[in-house]
């Protein structure tokens, strides 16, 4: 069998390469010619001809980044498809570059599933991490894509994404550069918000619902529309590519939590009000009546798939104002939360036994005079 070769293109072939790109990809997935000319001379970037039998049968655009290579474009010409040349080319790229990362559309239909299966057969692994492809043009929107990597899943995806954004797309801030922090609005996914409320606490809510999140979500969803602690007016959300990925519940204190309003939400959701609810109300909600004046931050939660990106800090930074005092409580053993709050100016007031005697801190951020 003839040998397949990967040969680096020269600057004199730029127009030929761009024509091949235009035939292989829609315009929104391509740089314009001037931008391609700019990156073409960057030391990290290279376009390679895929050569078989002395003929150019495809091309790939690759970035050699720190610790991995990133395939920005890969295509076999239409006349050369169906002969296994794509697989041969990828195997040669794997031999040449080693660790490789690439973008792929989520496998939701026949075409995208076929593409996913192609890379999977060649040893690429889908990473369970959110990803948006930054647009090539300011007027375009980011594309929700997925990252596949070879030969294994990414152990630290956040710095990989940040490097791709910075070097390939010239965008700082990683995924959070697309983040929108705003108040909960009509039409938002209330079940997603309710899920995050439940995930806020590892002790209170699992006790109240006996560990059944599926029972908790409809109850908290009902509470969002009622006069409860979790009323929509008290909720700030972080939205990324149309998905709610974080929430903060905050409101003026002291706070009166109506047990009847909460019980109505249980009943509306087909749930039984039992002794667990009574204990939680008496030990967790009723003491909020004695909360000192200021803004009480009741809940902070970020979807587990999006943690480590600074989303909680971004939400709180948008909420906190210098002319107000803020109070919150956190489990003593939650070191990440303690670092977050301390970094935002909160100080420990005291330690106390929280629900089921879990050691907790009361923390305060004083208003600035």
CSV table of C-alpha atoms in Angstrom, one decimal:
chain,number,residue,atom,x,y,z
A,1,UNK,CA,0.0,0.0,0.0
A,2,UNK,CA,1.2,3.5,-0.8
A,3,UNK,CA,2.5,5.7,2.0
A,4,UNK,CA,0.4,8.6,3.3
A,5,UNK,CA,2.4,11.7,4.0
A,6,UNK,CA,1.8,14.8,6.0
A,7,UNK,CA,3.6,17.8,4.4
A,8,UNK,CA,3.7,21.3,5.7
A,9,UNK,CA,2.3,24.0,3.4
A,10,UNK,CA,4.3,27.1,2.4
A,11,UNK,CA,3.2,30.7,2.4
A,12,UNK,CA,3.1,30.6,-1.3
A,13,UNK,CA,0.3,28.1,-1.2
A,14,UNK,CA,-2.0,30.1,1.0
A,15,UNK,CA,-4.6,31.0,-1.6
A,16,UNK,CA,-4.8,27.3,-2.7
A,17,UNK,CA,-5.3,26.3,1.0
A,18,UNK,CA,-8.0,28.8,1.6
A,19,UNK,CA,-9.9,27.6,-1.5
A,20,UNK,CA,-9.8,24.1,-0.1
A,21,UNK,CA,-11.0,25.3,3.3
A,22,UNK,CA,-13.9,27.2,1.6
A,23,UNK,CA,-14.9,24.0,-0.2
A,24,UNK,CA,-14.8,22.0,3.0
A,25,UNK,CA,-16.3,24.2,5.7
A,26,UNK,CA,-19.2,26.8,6.0
A,27,UNK,CA,-18.1,30.4,6.2
A,28,UNK,CA,-18.9,30.7,9.9
A,29,UNK,CA,-16.4,27.9,10.7
A,30,UNK,CA,-13.6,29.6,8.9
A,31,UNK,CA,-11.3,32.6,9.4
A,32,UNK,CA,-11.4,35.2,6.6
A,33,UNK,CA,-8.4,35.3,4.3
A,34,UNK,CA,-6.7,38.2,6.1
A,35,UNK,CA,-7.0,36.4,9.5
A,36,UNK,CA,-5.7,33.1,8.0
A,37,UNK,CA,-2.7,35.1,6.6
A,38,UNK,CA,-2.1,36.5,10.1
A,39,UNK,CA,-2.0,33.2,11.9
A,40,UNK,CA,-0.3,31.3,9.1
A,41,UNK,CA,3.1,32.9,10.1
A,42,UNK,CA,2.6,32.2,13.8
A,43,UNK,CA,5.1,29.6,15.1
A,44,UNK,CA,2.4,27.6,16.9
A,45,UNK,CA,0.3,27.2,13.7
A,46,UNK,CA,0.7,25.1,10.6
A,47,UNK,CA,-1.3,23.9,7.7
A,48,UNK,CA,-0.4,20.4,6.4
A,49,UNK,CA,-1.2,18.8,3.1
A,50,UNK,CA,-2.4,15.2,3.3
A,51,UNK,CA,-0.6,13.5,0.4
A,52,UNK,CA,-1.4,10.0,-0.9
A,53,UNK,CA,-0.1,8.5,-4.1
A,54,UNK,CA,1.6,11.7,-5.0
A,55,UNK,CA,-1.7,13.6,-4.9
A,56,UNK,CA,-3.0,16.1,-2.3
A,57,UNK,CA,-6.1,14.4,-0.9
A,58,UNK,CA,-6.8,16.7,2.0
A,59,UNK,CA,-5.4,19.1,4.6
A,60,UNK,CA,-5.3,19.9,8.3
A,61,UNK,CA,-4.7,23.1,10.3
A,62,UNK,CA,-3.0,22.3,13.6
A,63,UNK,CA,-1.8,24.4,16.5
A,64,UNK,CA,1.1,23.1,18.6
A,65,UNK,CA,0.2,24.3,22.1
A,66,UNK,CA,1.7,23.6,25.5
A,67,UNK,CA,1.4,19.9,26.1
A,68,UNK,CA,-0.9,19.0,23.2
A,69,UNK,CA,-1.7,19.7,19.5
A,70,UNK,CA,-5.1,21.2,18.6
A,71,UNK,CA,-6.7,20.4,15.3
A,72,UNK,CA,-8.6,23.4,14.1
A,73,UNK,CA,-9.5,22.0,10.7
A,74,UNK,CA,-9.3,18.6,9.1
A,75,UNK,CA,-10.8,17.6,5.8
A,76,UNK,CA,-10.4,14.9,3.0
A,77,UNK,CA,-11.4,16.1,-0.4
A,78,UNK,CA,-14.8,14.9,-1.6
A,79,UNK,CA,-13.1,12.9,-4.5
A,80,UNK,CA,-10.9,11.0,-2.1
A,81,UNK,CA,-13.4,10.0,0.6
A,82,UNK,CA,-14.5,6.5,1.3
A,83,UNK,CA,-11.1,4.9,0.9
A,84,UNK,CA,-9.9,5.0,4.5
A,85,UNK,CA,-7.6,8.0,3.9
A,86,UNK,CA,-9.1,10.0,6.8
A,87,UNK,CA,-8.2,7.2,9.2
A,88,UNK,CA,-4.7,6.9,7.8
A,89,UNK,CA,-4.2,10.7,8.1
A,90,UNK,CA,-5.4,10.8,11.7
A,91,UNK,CA,-3.1,7.9,12.6
A,92,UNK,CA,-0.2,9.7,11.1
A,93,UNK,CA,-1.1,12.9,13.0
A,94,UNK,CA,-1.2,10.9,16.2
A,95,UNK,CA,2.2,9.5,15.4
A,96,UNK,CA,3.6,12.9,14.6
A,97,UNK,CA,2.0,15.0,17.4
A,98,UNK,CA,1.1,12.6,20.2
A,99,UNK,CA,-1.5,14.2,22.5
A,100,UNK,CA,-4.3,15.8,20.4
A,101,UNK,CA,-7.4,17.8,21.1
A,102,UNK,CA,-10.2,18.7,18.7
A,103,UNK,CA,-13.7,20.2,18.6
A,104,UNK,CA,-16.7,18.2,17.5
A,105,UNK,CA,-20.4,18.8,17.3
A,106,UNK,CA,-22.5,16.9,19.9
A,107,UNK,CA,-23.6,13.6,18.3
A,108,UNK,CA,-27.3,14.2,17.9
A,109,UNK,CA,-28.0,13.1,14.3
A,110,UNK,CA,-26.7,10.7,11.7
A,111,UNK,CA,-24.0,13.0,10.4
A,112,UNK,CA,-22.7,14.2,13.8
A,113,UNK,CA,-22.9,10.6,15.2
A,114,UNK,CA,-20.9,9.3,12.2
A,115,UNK,CA,-18.2,11.9,12.8
A,116,UNK,CA,-18.1,11.1,16.6
A,117,UNK,CA,-17.8,7.3,15.8
A,118,UNK,CA,-15.0,8.0,13.3
A,119,UNK,CA,-12.8,9.7,16.0
A,120,UNK,CA,-13.9,7.2,18.7
A,121,UNK,CA,-12.6,4.3,16.6
A,122,UNK,CA,-9.3,6.1,16.3
A,123,UNK,CA,-8.9,6.3,20.1
A,124,UNK,CA,-10.3,9.8,20.8
A,125,UNK,CA,-12.3,10.2,24.0
A,126,UNK,CA,-15.2,12.6,24.5
A,127,UNK,CA,-14.6,14.9,27.5
A,128,UNK,CA,-17.5,15.5,29.8
A,129,UNK,CA,-16.8,19.2,30.0
A,130,UNK,CA,-18.8,22.2,28.6
A,131,UNK,CA,-17.3,23.9,25.7
A,132,UNK,CA,-18.1,26.8,23.4
A,133,UNK,CA,-16.3,27.5,20.2
A,134,UNK,CA,-15.6,31.3,20.1
A,135,UNK,CA,-16.9,32.9,16.9
A,136,UNK,CA,-14.4,34.0,14.2
A,137,UNK,CA,-16.4,37.2,13.7
A,138,UNK,CA,-17.7,39.6,16.3
A,139,UNK,CA,-21.3,39.5,14.9
A,140,UNK,CA,-21.5,35.7,15.2
A,141,UNK,CA,-22.5,33.7,18.3
A,142,UNK,CA,-20.4,31.0,20.0
A,143,UNK,CA,-21.1,27.4,19.0
A,144,UNK,CA,-21.8,24.8,21.7
A,145,UNK,CA,-19.4,22.0,20.8
A,146,UNK,CA,-17.6,19.2,22.6
A,147,UNK,CA,-13.9,18.4,23.0
A,148,UNK,CA,-12.4,15.1,22.1
A,149,UNK,CA,-8.9,14.2,23.1
A,150,UNK,CA,-6.3,11.5,22.2
A,151,UNK,CA,-5.1,9.2,23.7
A,152,UNK,CA,-7.2,9.8,26.9
A,153,UNK,CA,-9.6,12.1,28.5
A,154,UNK,CA,-8.3,15.5,29.7
A,155,UNK,CA,-7.4,15.4,33.4
A,156,UNK,CA,-7.3,19.2,33.6
A,157,UNK,CA,-9.7,20.6,30.9
A,158,UNK,CA,-10.0,24.2,32.2
A,159,UNK,CA,-6.3,25.2,31.4
A,160,UNK,CA,-6.6,23.4,28.1
A,161,UNK,CA,-9.7,25.4,27.1
A,162,UNK,CA,-8.1,28.6,28.3
A,163,UNK,CA,-5.0,28.0,26.2
A,164,UNK,CA,-7.2,27.2,23.1
A,165,UNK,CA,-9.2,30.3,23.6
A,166,UNK,CA,-6.1,32.6,24.1
A,167,UNK,CA,-3.8,31.2,21.4
A,168,UNK,CA,-6.2,29.9,18.8
A,169,UNK,CA,-9.1,32.4,19.1
A,170,UNK,CA,-7.3,35.4,20.7
A,171,UNK,CA,-9.9,35.4,23.5
A,172,UNK,CA,-9.0,35.7,27.2
A,173,UNK,CA,-11.1,34.5,30.1
A,174,UNK,CA,-12.0,31.0,28.9
A,175,UNK,CA,-15.6,29.9,29.0
A,176,UNK,CA,-16.5,32.5,31.5
A,177,UNK,CA,-15.9,35.2,28.9
A,178,UNK,CA,-19.3,34.2,27.6
A,179,UNK,CA,-21.0,34.1,31.0
A,180,UNK,CA,-24.1,36.3,31.7
A,181,UNK,CA,-24.9,37.1,35.3
A,182,UNK,CA,-28.5,38.4,35.7
A,183,UNK,CA,-31.7,38.1,37.7
A,184,UNK,CA,-33.9,35.1,37.1
A,185,UNK,CA,-36.3,35.9,34.3
A,186,UNK,CA,-39.6,34.6,32.8
A,187,UNK,CA,-38.9,31.6,30.5
A,188,UNK,CA,-35.9,30.4,32.4
A,189,UNK,CA,-35.5,26.7,33.2
A,190,UNK,CA,-36.9,26.7,36.7
A,191,UNK,CA,-36.2,23.0,37.2
A,192,UNK,CA,-32.5,23.7,36.6
A,193,UNK,CA,-32.7,26.4,39.2
A,194,UNK,CA,-34.4,24.1,41.6
A,195,UNK,CA,-31.8,21.4,41.0
A,196,UNK,CA,-29.1,23.9,41.9
A,197,UNK,CA,-30.9,25.0,45.1
A,198,UNK,CA,-31.0,21.4,46.2
A,199,UNK,CA,-27.3,20.9,45.5
A,200,UNK,CA,-26.4,23.9,47.6
A,201,UNK,CA,-26.4,22.0,50.8
A,202,UNK,CA,-25.1,18.5,51.6
A,203,UNK,CA,-27.0,18.2,54.9
A,204,UNK,CA,-30.3,20.1,55.1
A,205,UNK,CA,-32.0,19.4,51.8
A,206,UNK,CA,-31.0,15.7,51.6
A,207,UNK,CA,-32.4,15.3,55.1
A,208,UNK,CA,-35.6,17.1,54.3
A,209,UNK,CA,-36.2,15.1,51.2
A,210,UNK,CA,-34.6,11.8,52.4
A,211,UNK,CA,-32.0,12.0,49.7
A,212,UNK,CA,-34.5,12.1,46.8
A,213,UNK,CA,-33.6,14.9,44.5
A,214,UNK,CA,-36.5,14.0,42.2
A,215,UNK,CA,-38.9,14.9,45.0
A,216,UNK,CA,-37.1,18.1,45.9
A,217,UNK,CA,-37.0,19.6,42.4
A,218,UNK,CA,-40.8,20.1,41.9
A,219,UNK,CA,-41.1,21.5,45.5
A,220,UNK,CA,-38.3,24.1,45.0
A,221,UNK,CA,-39.8,24.9,41.5
A,222,UNK,CA,-43.1,25.7,43.2
A,223,UNK,CA,-41.4,27.8,45.8
A,224,UNK,CA,-39.8,30.0,43.1
A,225,UNK,CA,-43.3,31.2,42.2
A,226,UNK,CA,-44.5,31.7,45.8
A,227,UNK,CA,-43.7,34.1,48.7
A,228,UNK,CA,-40.9,32.0,50.0
A,229,UNK,CA,-37.1,32.4,50.5
A,230,UNK,CA,-36.7,31.0,47.0
A,231,UNK,CA,-39.0,33.5,45.2
A,232,UNK,CA,-37.8,34.5,41.8
A,233,UNK,CA,-37.0,38.0,42.9
A,234,UNK,CA,-34.3,36.7,45.2
A,235,UNK,CA,-32.5,34.6,42.6
A,236,UNK,CA,-29.5,35.6,40.5
A,237,UNK,CA,-28.4,33.2,37.8
A,238,UNK,CA,-25.3,32.6,35.7
A,239,UNK,CA,-26.2,31.7,32.1
A,240,UNK,CA,-23.8,30.1,29.6
A,241,UNK,CA,-24.9,29.4,26.1
A,242,UNK,CA,-28.5,29.4,27.1
A,243,UNK,CA,-28.0,27.1,30.1
A,244,UNK,CA,-28.3,28.1,33.8
A,245,UNK,CA,-25.1,26.9,35.4
A,246,UNK,CA,-25.1,28.8,38.7
A,247,UNK,CA,-27.4,30.5,41.2
A,248,UNK,CA,-27.3,32.8,44.2
A,249,UNK,CA,-30.2,33.3,46.5
A,250,UNK,CA,-30.0,36.6,48.4
A,251,UNK,CA,-32.5,38.9,50.2
A,252,UNK,CA,-32.8,41.5,52.9
A,253,UNK,CA,-32.7,40.3,56.5
A,254,UNK,CA,-34.2,39.6,59.0
A,255,UNK,CA,-36.3,37.0,57.1
A,256,UNK,CA,-39.7,35.5,57.9
A,257,UNK,CA,-40.2,32.2,56.3
A,258,UNK,CA,-43.9,31.1,56.2
A,259,UNK,CA,-44.3,27.4,57.0
A,260,UNK,CA,-47.7,27.4,55.4
A,261,UNK,CA,-46.3,28.7,52.1
A,262,UNK,CA,-43.6,26.0,52.1
A,263,UNK,CA,-46.1,23.3,53.0
A,264,UNK,CA,-48.4,24.4,50.2
A,265,UNK,CA,-45.5,23.8,47.8
A,266,UNK,CA,-45.0,20.3,49.1
A,267,UNK,CA,-48.7,19.6,48.6
A,268,UNK,CA,-48.8,21.1,45.2
A,269,UNK,CA,-45.9,18.9,44.2
A,270,UNK,CA,-47.6,15.7,45.6
A,271,UNK,CA,-45.1,15.5,48.5
A,272,UNK,CA,-45.8,14.7,52.1
A,273,UNK,CA,-45.0,17.1,54.8
A,274,UNK,CA,-43.4,15.0,57.6
A,275,UNK,CA,-41.3,15.3,60.7
A,276,UNK,CA,-38.2,15.9,58.6
A,277,UNK,CA,-39.7,19.1,57.2
A,278,UNK,CA,-40.7,20.2,60.6
A,279,UNK,CA,-37.2,19.7,62.0
A,280,UNK,CA,-35.6,21.6,59.1
A,281,UNK,CA,-38.1,24.4,59.4
A,282,UNK,CA,-37.5,24.8,63.2
A,283,UNK,CA,-33.7,24.5,63.1
A,284,UNK,CA,-32.9,26.0,59.7
A,285,UNK,CA,-35.6,28.4,58.4
A,286,UNK,CA,-37.2,29.8,61.6
A,287,UNK,CA,-33.9,31.1,63.0
A,288,UNK,CA,-33.6,33.4,60.0
A,289,UNK,CA,-36.1,35.7,61.8
A,290,UNK,CA,-33.2,36.6,64.1
A,291,UNK,CA,-30.7,37.2,61.2
A,292,UNK,CA,-29.1,40.7,61.6
A,293,UNK,CA,-30.0,43.4,59.2
A,294,UNK,CA,-28.3,43.5,55.9
A,295,UNK,CA,-28.4,41.2,52.9
A,296,UNK,CA,-28.4,37.5,53.7
A,297,UNK,CA,-26.9,35.2,51.1
A,298,UNK,CA,-28.8,32.0,51.5
A,299,UNK,CA,-27.6,29.8,48.6
A,300,UNK,CA,-24.6,29.8,46.3
A,301,UNK,CA,-24.3,26.9,43.8
A,302,UNK,CA,-22.6,26.2,40.5
A,303,UNK,CA,-23.3,23.1,38.4
A,304,UNK,CA,-20.7,20.5,39.1
A,305,UNK,CA,-19.6,20.4,35.4
A,306,UNK,CA,-18.8,24.1,35.5
A,307,UNK,CA,-16.9,24.3,38.8
A,308,UNK,CA,-13.3,25.6,38.9
A,309,UNK,CA,-14.0,28.4,36.4
A,310,UNK,CA,-14.7,31.2,38.8
A,311,UNK,CA,-18.4,31.3,38.2
A,312,UNK,CA,-19.4,31.7,41.8
A,313,UNK,CA,-16.9,34.5,42.3
A,314,UNK,CA,-18.3,36.3,39.2
A,315,UNK,CA,-21.9,36.0,40.4
A,316,UNK,CA,-21.1,37.2,43.9
A,317,UNK,CA,-18.9,40.0,42.6
A,318,UNK,CA,-21.9,41.3,40.6
A,319,UNK,CA,-24.2,41.1,43.6
A,320,UNK,CA,-22.0,42.6,46.3
A,321,UNK,CA,-22.1,46.4,46.8
A,322,UNK,CA,-19.9,48.5,49.1
A,323,UNK,CA,-22.9,50.4,50.6
A,324,UNK,CA,-24.5,47.2,52.1
A,325,UNK,CA,-23.6,44.6,54.7
A,326,UNK,CA,-23.8,41.0,53.7
A,327,UNK,CA,-24.1,37.9,55.9
A,328,UNK,CA,-23.8,34.2,55.1
A,329,UNK,CA,-23.0,30.8,56.6
A,330,UNK,CA,-20.8,28.1,55.3
A,331,UNK,CA,-19.8,24.6,56.5
A,332,UNK,CA,-16.4,24.8,58.2
A,333,UNK,CA,-15.1,21.9,56.3
A,334,UNK,CA,-15.8,23.5,52.9
A,335,UNK,CA,-12.4,25.0,52.3
A,336,UNK,CA,-13.2,26.1,48.7
A,337,UNK,CA,-16.2,28.1,49.8
A,338,UNK,CA,-14.2,29.6,52.7
A,339,UNK,CA,-11.5,30.7,50.4
A,340,UNK,CA,-14.0,32.2,48.0
A,341,UNK,CA,-15.8,34.2,50.7
A,342,UNK,CA,-12.6,35.3,52.4
A,343,UNK,CA,-11.3,36.5,49.0
A,344,UNK,CA,-14.4,38.6,48.6
A,345,UNK,CA,-13.9,40.3,51.9
A,346,UNK,CA,-16.0,38.2,54.3
A,347,UNK,CA,-14.7,37.7,57.8
A,348,UNK,CA,-15.6,34.9,60.3
A,349,UNK,CA,-17.9,36.2,63.1
A,350,UNK,CA,-18.1,32.9,65.0
A,351,UNK,CA,-18.2,29.1,64.7
A,352,UNK,CA,-21.4,27.3,65.6
A,353,UNK,CA,-23.0,23.9,65.4
A,354,UNK,CA,-25.2,23.9,62.3
A,355,UNK,CA,-27.9,21.6,61.2
A,356,UNK,CA,-27.3,18.1,62.7
A,357,UNK,CA,-24.4,19.7,64.6
A,358,UNK,CA,-22.2,20.1,61.5
A,359,UNK,CA,-19.5,22.8,62.4
A,360,UNK,CA,-20.3,26.0,60.5
A,361,UNK,CA,-19.0,29.6,60.2
A,362,UNK,CA,-21.0,32.8,60.3
A,363,UNK,CA,-19.3,35.3,58.0
A,364,UNK,CA,-19.9,38.9,57.3
A,365,UNK,CA,-18.8,41.5,54.8
A,366,UNK,CA,-19.2,45.0,56.3
A,367,UNK,CA,-20.4,47.9,54.3
A,368,UNK,CA,-17.7,50.5,53.5
A,369,UNK,CA,-18.3,53.9,55.2
